[in-house]
Coordinates of C-alpha atoms and ligand atoms in Angstrom, one line a residue:
X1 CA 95.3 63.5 93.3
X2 CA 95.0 63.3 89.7
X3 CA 98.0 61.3 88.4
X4 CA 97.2 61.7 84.5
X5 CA 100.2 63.5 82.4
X6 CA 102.7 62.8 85.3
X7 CA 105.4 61.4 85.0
X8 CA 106.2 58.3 86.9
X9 CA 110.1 56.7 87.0
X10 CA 110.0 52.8 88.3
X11 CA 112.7 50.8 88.8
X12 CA 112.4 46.7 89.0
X13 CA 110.1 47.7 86.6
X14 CA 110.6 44.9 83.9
X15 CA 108.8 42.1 86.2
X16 CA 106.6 41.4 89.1
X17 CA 105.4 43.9 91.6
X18 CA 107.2 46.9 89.3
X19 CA 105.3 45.8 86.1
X20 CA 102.2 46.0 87.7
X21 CA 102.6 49.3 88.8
X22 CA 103.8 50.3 85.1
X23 CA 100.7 48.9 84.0
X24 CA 98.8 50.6 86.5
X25 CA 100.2 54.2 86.2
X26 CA 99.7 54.0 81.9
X27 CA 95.9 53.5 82.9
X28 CA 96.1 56.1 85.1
X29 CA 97.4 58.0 82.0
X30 CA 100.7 58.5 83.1
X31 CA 103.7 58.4 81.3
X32 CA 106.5 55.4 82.7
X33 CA 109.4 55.0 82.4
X34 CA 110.5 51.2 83.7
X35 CA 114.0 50.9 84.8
X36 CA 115.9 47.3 85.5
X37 CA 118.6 45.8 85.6
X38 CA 118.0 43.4 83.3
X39 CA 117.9 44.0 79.5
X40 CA 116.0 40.4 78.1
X41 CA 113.2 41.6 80.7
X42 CA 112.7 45.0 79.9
X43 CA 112.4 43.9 76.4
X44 CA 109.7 41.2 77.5
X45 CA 107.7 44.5 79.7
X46 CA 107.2 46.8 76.7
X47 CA 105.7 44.2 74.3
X48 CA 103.2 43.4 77.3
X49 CA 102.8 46.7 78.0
X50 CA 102.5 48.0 74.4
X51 CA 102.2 51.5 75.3
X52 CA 103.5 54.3 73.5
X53 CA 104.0 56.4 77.2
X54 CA 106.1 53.7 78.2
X55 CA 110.0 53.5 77.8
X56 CA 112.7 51.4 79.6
X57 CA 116.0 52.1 80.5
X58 CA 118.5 49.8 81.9
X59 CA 119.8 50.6 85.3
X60 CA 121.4 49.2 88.2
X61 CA 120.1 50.8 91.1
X62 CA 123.2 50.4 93.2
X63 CA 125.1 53.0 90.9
X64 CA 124.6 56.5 91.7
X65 CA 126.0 57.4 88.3
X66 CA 123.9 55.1 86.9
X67 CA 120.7 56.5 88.7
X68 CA 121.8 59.8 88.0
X69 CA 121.7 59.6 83.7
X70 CA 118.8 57.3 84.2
X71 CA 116.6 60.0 85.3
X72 CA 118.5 62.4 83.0
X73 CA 117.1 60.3 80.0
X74 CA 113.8 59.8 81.4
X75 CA 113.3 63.8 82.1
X76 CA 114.9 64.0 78.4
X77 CA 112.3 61.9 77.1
X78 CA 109.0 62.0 78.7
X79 CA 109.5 65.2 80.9
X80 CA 109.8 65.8 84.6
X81 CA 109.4 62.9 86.6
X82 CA 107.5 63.1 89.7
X83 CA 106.0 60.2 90.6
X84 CA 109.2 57.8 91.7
X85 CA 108.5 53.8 92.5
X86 CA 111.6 52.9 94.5
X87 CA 110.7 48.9 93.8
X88 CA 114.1 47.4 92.7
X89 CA 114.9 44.6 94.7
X90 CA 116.6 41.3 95.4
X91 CA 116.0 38.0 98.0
X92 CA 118.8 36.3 99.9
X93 CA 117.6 33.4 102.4
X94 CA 120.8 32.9 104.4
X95 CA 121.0 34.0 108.1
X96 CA 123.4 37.1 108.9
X97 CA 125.9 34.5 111.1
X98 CA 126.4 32.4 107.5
X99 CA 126.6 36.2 105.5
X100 CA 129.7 37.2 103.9
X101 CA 131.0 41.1 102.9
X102 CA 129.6 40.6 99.3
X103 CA 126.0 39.2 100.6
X104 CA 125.8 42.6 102.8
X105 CA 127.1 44.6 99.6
X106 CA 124.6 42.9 97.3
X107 CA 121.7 43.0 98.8
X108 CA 121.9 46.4 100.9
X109 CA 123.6 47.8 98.0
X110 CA 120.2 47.0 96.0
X111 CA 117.1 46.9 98.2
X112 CA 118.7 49.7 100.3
X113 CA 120.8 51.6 98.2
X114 CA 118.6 51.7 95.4
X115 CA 115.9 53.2 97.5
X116 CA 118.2 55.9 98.6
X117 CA 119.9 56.3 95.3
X118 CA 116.4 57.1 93.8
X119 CA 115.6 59.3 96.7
X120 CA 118.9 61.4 96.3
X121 CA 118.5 61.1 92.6
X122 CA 114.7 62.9 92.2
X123 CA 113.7 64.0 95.3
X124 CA 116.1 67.5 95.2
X125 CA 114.8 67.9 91.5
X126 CA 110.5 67.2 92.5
X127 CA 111.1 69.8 95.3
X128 CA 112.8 72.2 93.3
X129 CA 109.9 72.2 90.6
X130 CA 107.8 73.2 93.4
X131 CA 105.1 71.6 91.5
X132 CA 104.4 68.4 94.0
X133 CA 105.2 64.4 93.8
X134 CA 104.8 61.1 95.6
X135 CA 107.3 58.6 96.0
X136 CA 106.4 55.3 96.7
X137 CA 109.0 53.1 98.2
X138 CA 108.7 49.0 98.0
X139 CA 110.0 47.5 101.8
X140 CA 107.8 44.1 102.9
X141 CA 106.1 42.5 105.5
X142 CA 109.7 41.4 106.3
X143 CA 110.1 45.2 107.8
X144 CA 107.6 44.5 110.1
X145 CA 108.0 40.4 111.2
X146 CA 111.2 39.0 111.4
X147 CA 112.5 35.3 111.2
X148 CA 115.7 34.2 110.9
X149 CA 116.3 33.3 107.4
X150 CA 116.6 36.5 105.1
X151 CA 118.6 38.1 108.0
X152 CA 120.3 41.0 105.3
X153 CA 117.0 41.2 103.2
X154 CA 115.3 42.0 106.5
X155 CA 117.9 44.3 107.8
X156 CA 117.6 46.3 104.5
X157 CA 113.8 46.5 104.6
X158 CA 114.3 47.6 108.0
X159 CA 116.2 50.2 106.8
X160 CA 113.4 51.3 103.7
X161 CA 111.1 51.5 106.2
X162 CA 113.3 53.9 108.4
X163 CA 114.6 56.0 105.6
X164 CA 110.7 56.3 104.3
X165 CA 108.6 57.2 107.7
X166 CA 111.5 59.6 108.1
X167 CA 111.0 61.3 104.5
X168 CA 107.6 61.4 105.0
X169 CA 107.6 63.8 107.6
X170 CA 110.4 66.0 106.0
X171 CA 108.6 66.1 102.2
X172 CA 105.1 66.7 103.7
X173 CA 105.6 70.8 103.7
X174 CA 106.7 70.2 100.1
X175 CA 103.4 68.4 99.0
X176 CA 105.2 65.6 98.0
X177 CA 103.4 62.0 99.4
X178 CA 105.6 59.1 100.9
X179 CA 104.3 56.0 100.8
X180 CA 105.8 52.4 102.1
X181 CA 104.3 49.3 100.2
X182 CA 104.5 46.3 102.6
X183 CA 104.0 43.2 100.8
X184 CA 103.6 39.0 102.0
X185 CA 103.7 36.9 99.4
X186 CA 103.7 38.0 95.6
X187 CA 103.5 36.6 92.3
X188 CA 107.2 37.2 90.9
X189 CA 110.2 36.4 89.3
X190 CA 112.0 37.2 92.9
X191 CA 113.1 33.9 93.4
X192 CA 115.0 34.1 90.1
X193 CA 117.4 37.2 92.0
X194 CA 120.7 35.3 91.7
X195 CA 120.5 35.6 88.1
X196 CA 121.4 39.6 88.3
X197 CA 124.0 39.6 91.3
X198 CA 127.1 41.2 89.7
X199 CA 129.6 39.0 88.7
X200 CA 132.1 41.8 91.6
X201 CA 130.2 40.3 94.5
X202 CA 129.9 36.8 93.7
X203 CA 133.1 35.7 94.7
X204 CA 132.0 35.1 98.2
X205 CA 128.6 34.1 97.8
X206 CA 127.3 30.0 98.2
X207 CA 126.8 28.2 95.4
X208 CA 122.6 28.6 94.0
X209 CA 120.7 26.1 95.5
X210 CA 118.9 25.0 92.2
X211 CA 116.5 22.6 93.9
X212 CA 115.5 25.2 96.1
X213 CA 115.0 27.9 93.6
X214 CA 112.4 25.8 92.1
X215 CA 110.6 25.4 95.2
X216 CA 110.8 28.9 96.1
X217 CA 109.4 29.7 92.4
X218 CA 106.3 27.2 93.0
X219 CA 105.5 29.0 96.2
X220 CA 105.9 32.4 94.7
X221 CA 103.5 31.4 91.7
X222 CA 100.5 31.1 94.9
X223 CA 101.3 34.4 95.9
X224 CA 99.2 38.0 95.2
X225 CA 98.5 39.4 91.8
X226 CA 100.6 42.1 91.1
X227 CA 98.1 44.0 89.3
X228 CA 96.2 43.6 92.8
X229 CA 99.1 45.0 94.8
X230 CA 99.4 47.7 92.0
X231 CA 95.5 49.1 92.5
X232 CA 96.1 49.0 96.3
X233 CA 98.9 50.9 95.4
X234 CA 97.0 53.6 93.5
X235 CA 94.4 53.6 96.0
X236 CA 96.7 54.6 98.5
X237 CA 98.3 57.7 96.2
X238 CA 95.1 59.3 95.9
X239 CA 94.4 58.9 100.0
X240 CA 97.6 59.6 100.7
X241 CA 97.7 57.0 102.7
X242 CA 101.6 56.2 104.4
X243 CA 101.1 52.8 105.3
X244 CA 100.3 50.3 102.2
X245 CA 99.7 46.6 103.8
X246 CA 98.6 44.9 100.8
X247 CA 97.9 41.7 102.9
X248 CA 95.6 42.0 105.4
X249 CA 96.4 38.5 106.8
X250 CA 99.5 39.3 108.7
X251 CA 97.6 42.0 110.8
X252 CA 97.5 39.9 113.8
X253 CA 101.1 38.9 113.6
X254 CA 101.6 42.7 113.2
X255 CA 100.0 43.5 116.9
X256 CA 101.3 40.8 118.4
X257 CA 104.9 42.4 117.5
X258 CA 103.7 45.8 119.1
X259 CA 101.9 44.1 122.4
X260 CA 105.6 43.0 123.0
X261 CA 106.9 46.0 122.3
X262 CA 104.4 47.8 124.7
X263 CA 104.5 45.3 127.1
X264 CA 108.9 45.5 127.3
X265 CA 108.2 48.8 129.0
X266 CA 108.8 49.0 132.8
X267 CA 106.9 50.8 135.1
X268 CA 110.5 53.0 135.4
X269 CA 109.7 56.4 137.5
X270 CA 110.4 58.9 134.6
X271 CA 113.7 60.9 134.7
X272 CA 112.5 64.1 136.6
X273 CA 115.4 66.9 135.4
X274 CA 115.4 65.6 132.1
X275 CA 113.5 68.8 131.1
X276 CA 115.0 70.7 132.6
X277 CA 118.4 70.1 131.4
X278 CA 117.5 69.9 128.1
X279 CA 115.6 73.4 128.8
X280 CA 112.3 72.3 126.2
X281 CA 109.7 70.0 126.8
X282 CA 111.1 66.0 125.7
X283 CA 109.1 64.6 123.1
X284 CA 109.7 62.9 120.4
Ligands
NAI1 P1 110.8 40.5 90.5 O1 112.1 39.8 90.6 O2 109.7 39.9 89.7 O3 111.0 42.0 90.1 C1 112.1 42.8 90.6 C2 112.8 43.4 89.4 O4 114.0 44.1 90.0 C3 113.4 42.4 88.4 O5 113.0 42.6 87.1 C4 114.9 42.5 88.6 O6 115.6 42.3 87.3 C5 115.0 43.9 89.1 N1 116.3 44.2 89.7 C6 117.0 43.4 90.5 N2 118.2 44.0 90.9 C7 118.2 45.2 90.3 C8 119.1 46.2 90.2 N3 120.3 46.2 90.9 N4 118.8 47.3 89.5 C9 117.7 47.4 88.8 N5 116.8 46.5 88.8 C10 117.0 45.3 89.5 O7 110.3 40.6 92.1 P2 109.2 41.4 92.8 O8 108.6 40.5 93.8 O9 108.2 42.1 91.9 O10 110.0 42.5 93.7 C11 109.7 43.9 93.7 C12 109.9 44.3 95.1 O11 108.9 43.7 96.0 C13 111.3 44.0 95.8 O12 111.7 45.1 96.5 C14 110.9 42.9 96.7 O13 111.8 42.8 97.8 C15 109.5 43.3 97.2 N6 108.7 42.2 97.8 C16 108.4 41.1 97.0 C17 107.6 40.1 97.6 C18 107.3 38.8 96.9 O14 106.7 37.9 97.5 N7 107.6 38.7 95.6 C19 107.1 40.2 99.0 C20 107.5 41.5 99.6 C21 108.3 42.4 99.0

């Protein structure tokens, strides 16, 4: 696929894992457009960048309405976007038993909701240009191996992952790629996330923990290049490849979570009218 005079839209784009891919795409010769939520960030992104294909827009990804004129002002300005970078998102380590109404709200609302905000937002208007697209949407590892820390993080990647192998089969006859980026450990500003929770879900939310912030910003300065994850990224757009594990460490961990999978089915006789009542063959 050749990517050069698209048009890409990426949100989280001001920082980390969505900066890279900014980068990326421009040497790809792609025009960007970089969507975040914060402002002092953005601002940061387009002197590194310095770019003229680039632009930033603020946006909340949570807000439909907000999604919506987003893309309005990127179509405005750099033309149809059809290359989308679903990337926003937001870390909570707190297990679901400890979770309150505005944890769920937060971080589905973001690292879900932004996804399918983004989704709802350009797929409709790629498919109706006829003219092809990819979207790439940013889950983790955390979709695949769960612990029992980031128990809403995980749920939402979860859900990413869900919402993408799903869209992948339905844009397929539209020649528009899905992919599903599936990160470990990344070089980012991630740890800083409770800087840009909204002010209307903080009422029930713990206090920052400001000693482990730090500790969690050490450990994410050891973690992959984002200009690394980005080329794997680009890599897998042009094979249109689904699946984007950008660390191949955690592929044992990864079978070990489908032998037990495998191995929790029972030697069960299968149901023998099933077909019959359904009157087609039952698969899948
Ligand atoms: P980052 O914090 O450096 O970049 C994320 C960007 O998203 C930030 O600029 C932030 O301002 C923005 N953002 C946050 N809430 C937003 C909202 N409501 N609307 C618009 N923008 C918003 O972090 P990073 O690591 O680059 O994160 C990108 C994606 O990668 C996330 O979805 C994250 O869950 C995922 N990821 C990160 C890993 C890591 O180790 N850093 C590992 C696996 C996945």
């Amino acid at each position: 696929k050749d990517l050069a005079g698209r048009t890409a839209f990426v949100t989280g784009g001001a920082s980390g894992i969505g900066l890279g891919l900014a980068r990326a795409l421009l040497a790809e010769g792609c025009k960007v457009a970089i969507a975040d939520i914060r402002a002092d960030a953005l601002d940061a992104a387009l002197k590194t960048l310095d770019n003229a294909e680039v632009i930033a827009l603020r946006l909340d990804v949570a807000s439909r309405d907000d999604f919506a004129a987003a893309a309005d002002e990127a179509e405005a300005r750099l033309g149809p976007v059809s290359l989308v970078f679903n990337n926003a998102g937001v870390n909570l380590f707190q297990t679901i038993d400890a979770s309150s109404y505005d944890d769920w709200d937060w971080v589905m609302g973001v690292n879900f909701g932004g996804v399918v905000n983004g989704v709802a937002t350009f797929v409709p208007r790629i498919k109706a240009r006829g003219q092809g697209g990819y979207v790439v949407n940013t889950a983790s590892m955390g979709a695949f191996l769960v612990g029992p820390a980031p128990g809403i993080y995980t749920t939402a990647k979860f859900a990413v992952r869900g919402l993408s192998e799903s869209l992948r089969y339905s844009l397929a006859p539209h020649g528009i790629g899905v992919s599903l980026l599936l990160p470990g450990l990344v070089k980012s500003n991630i740890y800083a996330s409770d800087e840009v929770r909204p002010e209307s879900l903080k009422a029930d939310a713990k206090p920052t923990d400001a000693a482990w912030v730090e500790r969690l910003a050490g450990v994410h300065q050891s973690g992959m290049e984002p200009d690394v994850i980005a080329a794997r990224v680009i890599e897998a757009i042009h094979a249109n490849r689904f699946y984007i594990f950008s660390h191949p460490e955690f592929r044992d961990e990864v079978r070990e979570v489908f032998d037990e999978i495998v191995a929790a089915f029972r030697d069960y006789p299968p149901d023998p009218g099933l077909e019959q009542r359904l009157g087609f063959e039952a698969t899948r």
